[in-house]
Amino acid sequence: MSKVSFRDQVLRVREDAIVSSVNRLLAEKGFDQMTVDEVAADVGIAKASLYKHFVSKEALAGAAMQRVLDKALAEVERLGNDKAAPADAQLKAVARWAMHEQLAGEMPSLPTQNSALRAALAASTDYVDRLMQLSERLGDWIMAAQAAGRIAADLPPELVLYTLYARACDPVLAVLKSTGKYSDEQVVELVLRSWFDGLAAR
Amino acid sequence: MSKVSFRDQVLRVREDAIVSSVNRLLAEKGFDQMTVDEVAADVGIAKASLYKHFVSKEALAGAAMQRVLDKALAEVERLGNDKAAPADAQLKAVARWAMHEQLAGEMPSLPTQNSALRAALAASTDYVDRLMQLSERLGDWIMAAQAAGRIAADLPPELVLYTLYARACDPVLAVLKSTGKYSDEQVVELVLRSWFDGLAAR
DNA sequence: GTCTATAGCCAGATAGAC
DNA sequence: GTCTATCTGGCTATAGAC
């Protein structure tokens, strides 16, 4: 009994290492440019062994995307514990977290137009469930912020939600950082401010 | 003499048709998912014939990207003729134009992380020159809008420029449109407003 | 479950006739 | 310059020994 459990744990640790590699490579090069050979080399095992854990390249990416959503849900949960914080502060906080994840090379870009990966993700109930759960939690905050007069009430909540997701993968972060003029914190705060307050002078 | 000129013109028309196909396919599927076979089939010529006009897939994409910049420069030129318009209105107008181009399937997404294409583009002086020229024109408008108190003066002009480029390829447009709740005009105006005025209630 | 070796496929690019 | 046919390399996925 304990032997089996131990083996399972070893297995889980290995699969976690695989997913971490996939996550980083996905963030760095995207799904198409990432090769399974690279993943295997990065993890330090043979390619055939990878296919014992995940049935396809899409499944590899799917596991990584799923873990990203888990992390996001955990972060939302953590932030939600502060009942006193206003909803718009919560939204800013989660956006800040996501942007720092991206700058740290931990945020795979959205599979906006890849058919194979999109289809695989849409077919994964685990993935879709998590995405819906996250969207619901964020949607609650958005509507609360509108009710409190902190976000313009005539903006569709979905617009706010989609722009939040988009900020998590915003290429502007990397471009701004590549100028070398700003620290990671400054980059995040600049984009966060332009997202929330806009460009117009107040 | 006139014969040669006529032949040149036929050649130009054909190459223009090729670039149009590439542009649309690039917007639809992105560089990696687009295949040269598809382009050939779409244009209606053999693949080998394509390679008589363009030396590589990267060159194909480069020609399309270059034409996009030419169109943008023409649009900026056109808008610039209205000397009376305030600079922030010009910026909104060019953003509006770019977003409509995207919704019409005419705007290839930026090669954010593709190495082969990025390298080819960076090596093309024609492309880089156009991009710099466009950025200069837009940069002038941005600084003018800041001087006029229409854009927050403490935002780095480069941030405004990069977010403008990012809006031209913003995936939020397609997602909002896919809900079926908004017309193209409404989608554009919503994103434009959130870009310029932000989410926060005023 | 891990490995080496390889099958099978697909896409970019080219050869060579016309 | 256009075509058909082909080469070439790289990638996903698997076979089969241990």
GROMACS .gro file of C-alpha atoms (C1' of nucleotides) in nm, chain A residues 32, chain B residues 21-39 57-58 60-61 64, chain C residues 11-12:
model
   27
   32ASP     CA    1   0.395   2.548  -3.283
  223SER     CA    2  -0.376   3.583  -5.052
  224VAL     CA    3  -0.084   3.570  -4.813
  225ASN     CA    4  -0.221   3.865  -4.622
  226ARG     CA    5  -0.558   3.704  -4.573
  227LEU     CA    6  -0.420   3.363  -4.482
  228LEU     CA    7  -0.174   3.526  -4.244
  229ALA     CA    8  -0.457   3.709  -4.072
  230GLU     CA    9  -0.667   3.396  -4.061
  231LYS     CA   10  -0.420   3.134  -3.943
  232GLY     CA   11  -0.093   3.300  -3.857
  233PHE     CA   12   0.250   3.235  -4.003
  234ASP     CA   13   0.308   2.885  -3.869
  235GLN     CA   14  -0.029   2.744  -3.963
  236MET     CA   15  -0.020   2.894  -4.309
  237THR     CA   16   0.131   2.658  -4.566
  238VAL     CA   17   0.284   2.754  -4.897
  239ASP     CA   18   0.067   2.491  -5.064
  240GLU     CA   19  -0.241   2.674  -4.939
  241VAL     CA   20  -0.113   3.003  -5.076
  259LYS     CA   21   0.792   3.154  -4.702
  260GLU     CA   22   0.942   3.427  -4.487
  262LEU     CA   23   0.610   3.590  -4.870
  263ALA     CA   24   0.507   3.696  -4.525
  266ALA     CA   25   0.250   4.105  -4.686
  415DA     C1'   26   0.578   2.105  -4.545
  416DG     C1'   27   0.945   2.393  -4.753
   0.00000   0.00000   0.00000
